[in-house]
Amino acid sequence: MFGTYNVGPEAARLTYYGLWALQHRGQENSGIVSTDGGMFYRHSAPGLVSSVYREEDLEQLPGVSAIGHNRYSTSGAADDAHAQPILQRSSGFAFAHNGNLPNTGKLVTFLNARAVTTNKLNDSEMMAEAISQYILEGATLEKAIMQAFPLFTGVFSAVAINTDQLIAFRDQCGIRPLSIGKLGDGYVIASETCAFDTVGARFLRDVRPGELVVIDQRGITSHQVVKANPKLDIFELVYFARPDSVIAGMNVNQVRQNFGKELARQYPISADIVVPVPDSAIPAAIGYAQASGIPFEMGLIKNRYIHRTFIRPSQSLREQDVKMKLNPIPHLLKDKRIILIDDSIVRGTTTHKIAELMYGAGARAVHLLISSPPVKYPDFYGINLPTSSDLIAANLSVSEIRKRIGVDSLGYLSYDGMIRATGRPASRFSTSCFNGIYPIQIGKQVTLHKTIKRVRQRVLA
């Protein structure tokens, strides 16, 4: 998400540049809503930022303030049917949401009591409808969001805009990042600080967990709506965030290098070169090479025109992307003992394809090291890890995974090593995909989750 307030007459164009910087967080759909202080203007379409906006589209989005959103679908169809930002013309605001509400029971009850049909709405749309209902009952936008806050059971970093305000708010745990920047006389909001660098904004601070920030002609006004219980999703540091972002005061690139240094201490392997799976594993591979003294080589080259395979909505698309995305350099790999570094193994299918590439290029041995612990549990907070049946580590031991992928050895970063690399206590993170502990209610999913944990415990016993 990206939002602007009072940044000049081409707020939509600035938002467009911000969305470019945040393309890694969603690549199925993109949209912008702008306002000139009287009217709202909206454009969205399926696809990447580069293909969604033509010059004539941006020219039809006038105004000094705007919000934008790149969609990564975890709820609803992966098309334009649930595109964001959501524009509520009747109540005079637009809304965008990063995260997921696994429990929408309170929202459904609230909306149904007001004769709002919810069966075709996803969680984000229900949030917008609830805010709209309070506005139609007489509340201002900021008051409406605060009134609706108790209905939002789940994870949300969100932005909203009306004709004279930009508002940003987060759930009490701050699972997903959200930051505030200054640009001239105006302000910007972004899911990650890397977008500030792109548009020339100066980072001010993060939106605090449980906080609602109002930006208008008075400047910044803060409301701590609920008590903060900081639990940033550590998977942001492992994979999701861009390495040039700073999240909760942590430099993502440095944390990932620390993951690699921890791996080197945990797995002192005799090898010829260290090779990352580009791009997200590059910092960890650099860290491993620095700590071990083994040379770092870019033995796999990424096609820059193929985007992130992990966030593609189907397995067939992910597998096709891997074939197009990575190409080995045989003269670097032939007859070499290789330490191959990747950030995570989720389903295992793409990792198997990458291992095949390495051996096909003549590698003598491939030792696969993962800069995070095994992903054993589904994510219900806005990352597409929906069922344990999709997670290879939920169903196979490390030895079995090694055989399935087909490498000489396999090692995962320990949980303690991952936490140590951040320089923060474990209590500051949500690590649900690694340990199955969910800091925010997951609603009807909890029964399934408990069943999965019981089965795993029996298997391990």
Short mmCIF file of C-alpha atoms in Angstrom, two decimals:
data_model
loop_
_atom_site.label_atom_id
_atom_site.label_comp_id
_atom_site.label_asym_id
_atom_site.label_seq_id
_atom_site.Cartn_x
_atom_site.Cartn_y
_atom_site.Cartn_z
CA MET A 1 0.00 0.00 0.00
CA PHE A 2 1.05 3.57 -0.61
CA GLY A 3 -0.69 6.78 0.41
CA THR A 4 -0.03 10.49 -0.13
CA TYR A 5 -1.34 13.70 1.41
CA ASN A 6 -0.78 17.22 0.09
CA VAL A 7 2.11 16.28 -2.19
CA GLY A 8 1.21 18.46 -5.15
CA PRO A 9 -1.08 18.16 -8.17
CA GLU A 10 0.24 14.77 -9.32
CA ALA A 11 -0.35 12.66 -6.23
CA ALA A 12 -1.46 9.71 -8.36
CA ARG A 13 1.81 9.73 -10.30
CA LEU A 14 3.78 9.76 -7.05
CA THR A 15 1.62 6.87 -5.81
CA TYR A 16 2.35 5.05 -9.06
CA TYR A 17 6.09 5.29 -8.33
CA GLY A 18 5.48 4.12 -4.77
CA LEU A 19 3.58 1.09 -6.05
CA TRP A 20 6.48 0.26 -8.36
CA ALA A 21 8.71 0.06 -5.28
CA LEU A 22 6.18 -2.21 -3.56
CA GLN A 23 5.53 -4.53 -6.50
CA HIS A 24 7.16 -7.42 -4.60
CA ARG A 25 4.26 -7.42 -2.09
CA GLY A 26 1.59 -8.13 -4.71
CA GLN A 27 1.49 -8.64 -8.44
CA GLU A 28 -2.03 -9.73 -9.37
CA ASN A 29 -3.80 -6.37 -9.43
CA SER A 30 -3.02 -2.69 -8.86
CA GLY A 31 -5.22 0.30 -8.19
CA ILE A 32 -5.13 4.00 -7.26
CA VAL A 33 -7.80 6.34 -5.88
CA SER A 34 -7.03 10.07 -5.92
CA THR A 35 -8.93 13.12 -4.69
CA ASP A 36 -8.78 16.79 -5.61
CA GLY A 37 -10.52 17.82 -2.41
CA GLY A 38 -13.99 17.51 -3.91
CA MET A 39 -14.19 14.41 -6.10
CA PHE A 40 -12.68 10.91 -6.11
CA TYR A 41 -11.06 9.30 -9.16
CA ARG A 42 -10.26 5.59 -9.43
CA HIS A 43 -8.36 3.28 -11.73
CA SER A 44 -7.51 -0.42 -11.25
CA ALA A 45 -6.81 -3.46 -13.39
CA PRO A 46 -5.29 -6.95 -13.13
CA GLY A 47 -1.55 -7.19 -13.67
CA LEU A 48 1.70 -5.53 -12.74
CA VAL A 49 2.10 -1.79 -12.14
CA SER A 50 3.94 -1.46 -15.45
CA SER A 51 0.93 -2.71 -17.42
CA VAL A 52 -1.96 -1.36 -15.32
CA TYR A 53 -1.23 2.37 -15.73
CA ARG A 54 -0.90 4.17 -19.03
CA GLU A 55 -0.17 7.88 -19.27
CA GLU A 56 -3.83 8.62 -19.98
CA ASP A 57 -4.84 6.65 -16.86
CA LEU A 58 -2.63 8.80 -14.63
CA GLU A 59 -3.90 11.97 -16.29
CA GLN A 60 -7.43 10.96 -15.28
CA LEU A 61 -6.42 10.70 -11.60
CA PRO A 62 -6.05 14.36 -10.56
CA GLY A 63 -5.56 15.56 -7.00
CA VAL A 64 -3.03 16.35 -4.28
CA SER A 65 -3.74 13.17 -2.28
CA ALA A 66 -4.11 9.51 -3.25
CA ILE A 67 -3.84 5.93 -2.03
CA GLY A 68 -2.69 2.89 -4.00
CA HIS A 69 -2.62 -0.88 -3.55
CA ASN A 70 -0.91 -3.87 -5.18
CA ARG A 71 -3.01 -6.97 -4.56
CA TYR A 72 -1.70 -10.31 -3.35
CA SER A 73 -4.82 -12.42 -2.98
CA THR A 74 -5.32 -14.54 0.12
CA SER A 75 -9.10 -14.07 0.11
CA GLY A 76 -11.38 -13.88 -2.91
CA ALA A 77 -10.61 -14.24 -6.58
CA ALA A 78 -7.25 -13.30 -8.05
CA ASP A 79 -8.81 -10.89 -10.54
CA ASP A 80 -10.33 -7.41 -10.65
CA ALA A 81 -13.46 -8.50 -8.76
CA HIS A 82 -11.90 -7.66 -5.37
CA ALA A 83 -9.50 -4.94 -6.47
CA GLN A 84 -8.34 -2.28 -4.06
CA PRO A 85 -8.44 0.54 -3.09
CA ILE A 86 -12.13 0.15 -2.29
CA LEU A 87 -14.04 3.36 -3.05
CA GLN A 88 -17.15 4.01 -0.94
CA ARG A 89 -18.68 6.96 -2.79
CA SER A 90 -21.85 7.05 -0.67
CA SER A 91 -19.85 7.67 2.51
CA GLY A 92 -17.01 9.62 0.91
CA PHE A 93 -13.81 7.62 1.43
CA ALA A 94 -11.47 5.05 -0.10
CA PHE A 95 -9.79 2.20 1.76
CA ALA A 96 -6.90 -0.25 1.25
CA HIS A 97 -5.86 -3.18 3.44
CA ASN A 98 -2.78 -5.37 3.79
CA GLY A 99 -3.31 -8.46 5.92
CA ASN A 100 -6.10 -10.95 6.52
CA LEU A 101 -9.03 -11.34 8.91
CA PRO A 102 -9.34 -15.09 9.54
CA ASN A 103 -12.33 -14.43 11.79
CA THR A 104 -15.03 -12.22 10.22
CA GLY A 105 -17.84 -13.31 12.53
CA LYS A 106 -18.25 -9.93 14.25
CA LEU A 107 -18.22 -8.11 10.92
CA VAL A 108 -20.83 -10.38 9.40
CA THR A 109 -23.12 -10.01 12.41
CA PHE A 110 -22.71 -6.21 12.42
CA LEU A 111 -23.32 -5.82 8.68
CA ASN A 112 -26.21 -8.28 8.48
CA ALA A 113 -27.94 -6.38 11.29
CA ARG A 114 -27.81 -3.35 8.98
CA ALA A 115 -29.13 -5.27 5.97
CA VAL A 116 -25.73 -5.42 4.24
CA THR A 117 -25.28 -8.68 2.34
CA THR A 118 -21.83 -10.14 3.00
CA ASN A 119 -21.75 -13.44 1.10
CA LYS A 120 -19.91 -11.91 -1.89
CA LEU A 121 -17.60 -9.68 0.16
CA ASN A 122 -14.06 -10.55 1.21
CA ASP A 123 -12.58 -9.43 4.52
CA SER A 124 -11.24 -6.09 3.17
CA GLU A 125 -14.58 -5.20 1.65
CA MET A 126 -16.39 -6.00 4.90
CA MET A 127 -13.99 -3.70 6.77
CA ALA A 128 -14.79 -0.89 4.34
CA GLU A 129 -18.53 -1.54 4.62
CA ALA A 130 -18.40 -1.42 8.42
CA ILE A 131 -16.57 1.92 8.38
CA SER A 132 -19.07 3.19 5.83
CA GLN A 133 -22.02 2.24 8.04
CA TYR A 134 -20.69 4.30 10.94
CA ILE A 135 -20.10 7.28 8.62
CA LEU A 136 -23.66 7.01 7.31
CA GLU A 137 -24.81 7.06 10.93
CA GLY A 138 -23.05 10.39 11.43
CA ALA A 139 -19.44 9.66 12.40
CA THR A 140 -16.36 11.26 10.86
CA LEU A 141 -13.97 8.94 9.03
CA GLU A 142 -11.52 8.76 11.95
CA LYS A 143 -14.32 8.18 14.48
CA ALA A 144 -15.90 5.56 12.22
CA ILE A 145 -12.64 3.61 12.01
CA MET A 146 -12.21 3.75 15.80
CA GLN A 147 -15.80 2.56 16.28
CA ALA A 148 -15.30 -0.28 13.79
CA PHE A 149 -11.93 -1.31 15.28
CA PRO A 150 -13.40 -3.95 17.66
CA LEU A 151 -15.02 -5.67 14.66
CA PHE A 152 -11.66 -6.30 12.98
CA THR A 153 -10.50 -9.64 14.36
CA GLY A 154 -7.30 -10.36 12.53
CA VAL A 155 -4.35 -8.66 10.88
CA PHE A 156 -4.53 -5.27 9.21
CA SER A 157 -2.23 -2.51 8.15
CA ALA A 158 -4.60 -0.15 6.39
CA VAL A 159 -4.90 3.28 4.80
CA ALA A 160 -8.01 5.35 4.15
CA ILE A 161 -8.56 8.69 2.49
CA ASN A 162 -11.36 11.21 2.26
CA THR A 163 -11.32 14.60 0.58
CA ASP A 164 -9.21 16.25 3.30
CA GLN A 165 -7.53 13.49 5.36
CA LEU A 166 -5.19 10.53 5.01
CA ILE A 167 -5.54 7.92 7.76
CA ALA A 168 -3.33 4.92 8.56
CA PHE A 169 -3.88 2.24 11.21
CA ARG A 170 -2.60 -1.18 12.33
CA ASP A 171 -3.82 -4.09 14.41
CA GLN A 172 -2.65 -4.32 18.01
CA CYS A 173 0.24 -6.64 17.10
CA GLY A 174 1.48 -4.79 14.04
CA ILE A 175 1.88 -8.08 12.17
CA ARG A 176 2.31 -6.29 8.82
CA PRO A 177 4.56 -3.21 8.50
CA LEU A 178 3.38 0.35 7.86
CA SER A 179 5.45 3.55 7.96
CA ILE A 180 5.09 7.33 7.73
CA GLY A 181 7.30 9.62 5.64
CA LYS A 182 7.62 13.35 4.96
CA LEU A 183 7.80 14.80 1.46
CA GLY A 184 8.02 18.58 1.18
CA ASP A 185 4.93 20.03 2.84
CA GLY A 186 3.10 16.72 2.54
CA TYR A 187 3.22 13.18 3.89
CA VAL A 188 3.40 9.64 2.53
CA ILE A 189 2.41 6.28 3.98
CA ALA A 190 3.93 3.02 2.74
CA SER A 191 3.96 -0.66 3.57
CA GLU A 192 7.77 -0.51 3.45
CA THR A 193 10.35 2.25 3.76
CA CYS A 194 11.97 1.31 0.42
CA ALA A 195 9.11 3.20 -1.26
CA PHE A 196 10.16 6.41 0.52
CA ASP A 197 13.58 6.18 -1.09
CA THR A 198 11.96 5.81 -4.52
CA VAL A 199 9.89 9.00 -4.23
CA GLY A 200 12.44 11.03 -2.25
CA ALA A 201 10.53 11.06 1.05
CA ARG A 202 12.13 11.14 4.48
CA PHE A 203 11.21 8.37 6.91
CA LEU A 204 9.57 9.70 10.08
CA ARG A 205 8.43 6.65 12.02
CA ASP A 206 6.34 3.50 11.91
CA VAL A 207 2.63 3.52 12.59
CA ARG A 208 2.59 1.85 16.01
CA PRO A 209 0.68 -1.37 16.64
CA GLY A 210 -2.89 -0.51 17.63
CA GLU A 211 -2.44 3.12 16.53
CA LEU A 212 -4.58 5.24 14.22
CA VAL A 213 -2.78 8.17 12.59
CA VAL A 214 -4.70 11.06 11.04
CA ILE A 215 -2.85 13.31 8.57
CA ASP A 216 -4.53 16.57 7.57
CA GLN A 217 -3.86 20.31 7.49
CA ARG A 218 -3.08 20.20 11.23
CA GLY A 219 -0.24 17.72 10.63
CA ILE A 220 -0.19 14.32 12.33
CA THR A 221 -2.67 13.37 15.04
CA SER A 222 -2.26 10.03 16.84
CA HIS A 223 -4.86 7.88 18.58
CA GLN A 224 -3.79 4.71 20.40
CA VAL A 225 -7.03 2.83 19.77
CA VAL A 226 -6.01 -0.40 21.48
CA LYS A 227 -3.05 -1.35 23.67
CA ALA A 228 -0.01 -2.31 21.62
CA ASN A 229 1.28 -5.88 21.73
CA PRO A 230 4.08 -5.79 19.10
CA LYS A 231 4.40 -9.05 17.16
CA LEU A 232 5.85 -8.32 13.73
CA ASP A 233 5.60 -11.32 11.42
CA ILE A 234 9.19 -12.56 11.25
CA PHE A 235 8.52 -13.92 7.75
CA GLU A 236 8.74 -10.28 6.61
CA LEU A 237 12.44 -10.43 7.57
CA VAL A 238 12.94 -13.93 6.18
CA TYR A 239 11.42 -13.36 2.74
CA PHE A 240 8.58 -10.95 2.14
CA ALA A 241 10.12 -7.49 2.65
CA ARG A 242 12.62 -5.88 0.30
CA PRO A 243 16.20 -5.98 1.68
CA ASP A 244 16.57 -2.20 1.43
CA SER A 245 13.66 -1.61 3.83
CA VAL A 246 13.87 -0.85 7.53
CA ILE A 247 11.13 -2.56 9.52
CA ALA A 248 10.54 -1.94 13.24
CA GLY A 249 14.00 -0.37 13.37
CA MET A 250 15.68 -3.41 11.79
CA ASN A 251 17.64 -3.21 8.54
CA VAL A 252 16.24 -6.14 6.56
CA ASN A 253 19.44 -6.70 4.58
CA GLN A 254 21.57 -6.85 7.75
CA VAL A 255 19.18 -9.26 9.47
CA ARG A 256 19.32 -11.57 6.46
CA GLN A 257 23.11 -11.44 6.44
CA ASN A 258 22.98 -12.36 10.12
CA PHE A 259 20.80 -15.36 9.22
CA GLY A 260 23.63 -16.52 6.92
CA LYS A 261 26.27 -16.02 9.61
CA GLU A 262 24.18 -18.09 12.01
CA LEU A 263 23.92 -20.80 9.34
CA ALA A 264 27.71 -20.82 8.96
CA ARG A 265 28.11 -21.42 12.69
CA GLN A 266 25.43 -24.09 12.67
CA TYR A 267 26.61 -25.89 9.49
CA PRO A 268 30.41 -25.66 8.91
CA ILE A 269 30.46 -27.48 5.55
CA SER A 270 33.51 -28.09 3.36
CA ALA A 271 32.64 -26.67 -0.07
CA ASP A 272 34.03 -24.68 -3.00
CA ILE A 273 31.45 -21.90 -3.43
CA VAL A 274 28.36 -20.39 -1.82
CA VAL A 275 25.49 -19.76 -4.26
CA PRO A 276 22.24 -17.94 -3.40
CA VAL A 277 18.82 -18.53 -4.89
CA PRO A 278 18.20 -14.95 -6.11
CA ASP A 279 17.03 -12.50 -5.00
CA SER A 280 15.79 -12.88 -1.43
CA ALA A 281 18.53 -15.32 -0.36
CA ILE A 282 21.44 -13.18 -1.55
CA PRO A 283 22.07 -11.41 1.80
CA ALA A 284 22.04 -14.72 3.73
CA ALA A 285 24.49 -16.23 1.24
CA ILE A 286 26.77 -13.21 1.61
CA GLY A 287 26.61 -13.64 5.39
CA TYR A 288 27.46 -17.34 5.13
CA ALA A 289 30.39 -16.61 2.79
CA GLN A 290 31.74 -13.87 5.08
CA ALA A 291 31.55 -16.08 8.17
CA SER A 292 32.90 -19.24 6.50
CA GLY A 293 35.51 -17.78 4.16
CA ILE A 294 34.05 -19.77 1.26
CA PRO A 295 33.79 -17.69 -1.94
CA PHE A 296 30.42 -16.24 -2.88
CA GLU A 297 29.32 -16.74 -6.49
CA MET A 298 26.15 -15.79 -8.38
CA GLY A 299 25.84 -19.24 -9.92
CA LEU A 300 22.15 -18.71 -10.70
CA ILE A 301 21.06 -15.75 -12.78
CA LYS A 302 17.58 -14.35 -12.42
CA ASN A 303 15.53 -13.12 -15.34
CA ARG A 304 14.59 -9.64 -14.12
CA TYR A 305 11.30 -9.73 -16.00
CA ILE A 306 9.94 -12.65 -13.97
CA HIS A 307 8.56 -11.69 -10.57
CA ARG A 308 8.24 -13.56 -7.30
CA THR A 309 7.13 -17.16 -7.74
CA PHE A 310 6.13 -17.62 -4.09
CA ILE A 311 3.27 -15.13 -4.37
CA ARG A 312 1.84 -16.52 -7.59
CA PRO A 313 -1.72 -17.77 -6.96
CA SER A 314 -1.35 -21.32 -8.36
CA GLN A 315 1.24 -24.08 -8.31
CA SER A 316 1.30 -24.43 -12.11
CA LEU A 317 2.16 -20.73 -12.45
CA ARG A 318 4.90 -21.03 -9.81
CA GLU A 319 6.51 -23.99 -11.58
CA GLN A 320 6.35 -22.32 -14.99
CA ASP A 321 7.92 -19.17 -13.54
CA VAL A 322 10.87 -21.12 -12.08
CA LYS A 323 11.71 -22.51 -15.52
CA MET A 324 11.78 -18.98 -16.93
CA LYS A 325 13.17 -17.21 -13.88
CA LEU A 326 16.51 -18.91 -13.11
CA ASN A 327 19.40 -19.97 -15.29
CA PRO A 328 22.61 -21.60 -14.00
CA ILE A 329 26.13 -20.58 -15.05
CA PRO A 330 27.80 -23.94 -15.83
CA HIS A 331 31.41 -22.71 -15.80
CA LEU A 332 30.94 -21.57 -12.17
CA LEU A 333 29.13 -24.72 -11.05
CA LYS A 334 30.80 -27.57 -12.96
CA ASP A 335 32.63 -30.04 -10.68
CA LYS A 336 32.06 -27.75 -7.67
CA ARG A 337 30.86 -28.62 -4.18
CA ILE A 338 28.15 -26.03 -3.70
CA ILE A 339 26.46 -24.58 -0.66
CA LEU A 340 23.11 -23.45 -2.04
CA ILE A 341 21.34 -20.91 0.18
CA ASP A 342 17.59 -20.27 0.05
CA ASP A 343 15.37 -18.33 2.44
CA SER A 344 12.67 -20.96 2.97
CA ILE A 345 11.09 -24.13 1.67
CA VAL A 346 7.32 -23.89 1.54
CA ARG A 347 5.92 -26.51 -0.81
CA GLY A 348 9.26 -27.95 -1.95
CA THR A 349 8.35 -28.20 -5.62
CA THR A 350 10.28 -25.18 -6.83
CA THR A 351 13.26 -26.11 -4.63
CA HIS A 352 13.40 -29.50 -6.33
CA LYS A 353 13.50 -27.77 -9.73
CA ILE A 354 16.35 -25.52 -8.59
CA ALA A 355 18.35 -28.52 -7.34
CA GLU A 356 17.90 -30.16 -10.74
CA LEU A 357 19.29 -27.03 -12.39
CA MET A 358 22.43 -27.18 -10.23
CA TYR A 359 23.17 -30.83 -10.92
CA GLY A 360 22.31 -30.35 -14.60
CA ALA A 361 24.99 -27.65 -14.76
CA GLY A 362 27.58 -30.14 -13.48
CA ALA A 363 27.65 -29.54 -9.72
CA ARG A 364 29.59 -32.31 -7.92
CA ALA A 365 27.62 -31.85 -4.69
CA VAL A 366 24.80 -29.58 -3.54
CA HIS A 367 24.40 -28.80 0.15
CA LEU A 368 21.14 -26.90 0.61
CA LEU A 369 20.91 -24.56 3.60
CA ILE A 370 17.74 -22.66 4.48
CA SER A 371 17.98 -19.34 6.33
CA SER A 372 14.85 -19.99 8.39
CA PRO A 373 13.38 -22.92 10.35
CA PRO A 374 11.00 -25.44 8.71
CA VAL A 375 7.65 -23.90 7.74
CA LYS A 376 5.29 -26.32 9.48
CA TYR A 377 2.07 -24.37 9.98
CA PRO A 378 -0.27 -22.38 7.74
CA ASP A 379 -0.39 -18.61 7.80
CA PHE A 380 -3.74 -16.92 8.45
CA TYR A 381 -2.38 -13.37 8.51
CA GLY A 382 -1.98 -12.41 4.87
CA ILE A 383 0.68 -14.70 3.38
CA ASN A 384 -0.50 -17.51 1.13
CA LEU A 385 0.31 -20.58 3.27
CA PRO A 386 -3.29 -21.77 3.53
CA THR A 387 -3.17 -25.48 4.42
CA SER A 388 -0.72 -27.85 6.08
CA SER A 389 -1.18 -30.29 3.21
CA ASP A 390 0.73 -27.77 1.03
CA LEU A 391 3.65 -27.47 3.46
CA ILE A 392 6.36 -30.05 2.92
CA ALA A 393 7.82 -29.67 6.43
CA ALA A 394 4.40 -30.34 7.98
CA ASN A 395 4.37 -33.78 6.42
CA LEU A 396 7.98 -34.95 6.05
CA SER A 397 11.09 -35.06 8.25
CA VAL A 398 14.22 -33.14 7.25
CA SER A 399 15.75 -36.37 5.98
CA GLU A 400 12.67 -37.12 3.90
CA ILE A 401 12.63 -33.58 2.50
CA ARG A 402 16.28 -33.93 1.52
CA LYS A 403 15.48 -37.10 -0.42
CA ARG A 404 12.40 -35.53 -2.03
CA ILE A 405 14.39 -32.48 -3.20
CA GLY A 406 17.36 -34.62 -4.19
CA VAL A 407 20.34 -32.83 -2.61
CA ASP A 408 23.43 -34.18 -0.84
CA SER A 409 22.52 -32.54 2.45
CA LEU A 410 19.87 -30.22 3.87
CA GLY A 411 19.99 -27.94 6.89
CA TYR A 412 17.60 -25.37 8.34
CA LEU A 413 18.49 -22.38 10.50
CA SER A 414 17.44 -23.11 14.07
CA TYR A 415 14.61 -21.13 15.66
CA ASP A 416 16.99 -19.71 18.27
CA GLY A 417 19.50 -18.77 15.56
CA MET A 418 16.81 -16.94 13.60
CA ILE A 419 15.75 -14.93 16.66
CA ARG A 420 19.36 -14.22 17.64
CA ALA A 421 20.04 -12.81 14.17
CA THR A 422 17.38 -10.13 14.62
CA GLY A 423 18.89 -8.75 17.84
CA ARG A 424 15.39 -8.65 19.34
CA PRO A 425 13.64 -10.96 21.82
CA ALA A 426 11.32 -13.66 20.47
CA SER A 427 8.41 -11.98 22.27
CA ARG A 428 8.53 -9.14 19.68
CA PHE A 429 7.62 -11.43 16.79
CA SER A 430 4.86 -13.57 15.41
CA THR A 431 6.53 -16.83 14.41
CA SER A 432 3.31 -18.74 13.76
CA CYS A 433 4.40 -20.49 10.55
CA PHE A 434 7.35 -22.00 12.44
CA ASN A 435 5.82 -22.86 15.84
CA GLY A 436 2.06 -22.79 15.33
CA ILE A 437 1.48 -20.06 17.95
CA TYR A 438 -0.97 -17.44 16.66
CA PRO A 439 -1.00 -14.15 18.62
CA ILE A 440 -4.30 -12.99 17.05
CA GLN A 441 -7.45 -15.12 16.99
CA ILE A 442 -7.84 -17.29 13.90
CA GLY A 443 -11.55 -18.02 14.37
CA LYS A 444 -12.95 -21.20 12.85
CA GLN A 445 -9.45 -22.11 11.67
CA VAL A 446 -8.47 -22.87 15.27
CA THR A 447 -10.21 -26.28 15.30
CA LEU A 448 -8.35 -27.36 12.17
CA HIS A 449 -5.08 -26.01 13.56
CA LYS A 450 -5.43 -27.92 16.85
CA THR A 451 -6.18 -31.12 14.94
CA ILE A 452 -3.05 -30.61 12.83
CA LYS A 453 -0.91 -30.08 15.95
CA ARG A 454 -2.29 -33.26 17.58
CA VAL A 455 -1.53 -35.30 14.46
CA ARG A 456 2.00 -33.88 14.25
CA GLN A 457 2.62 -34.66 17.91
CA ARG A 458 1.52 -38.27 17.40
CA VAL A 459 3.79 -38.61 14.35
CA LEU A 460 6.77 -37.18 16.21
CA ALA A 461 6.07 -39.46 19.18
#
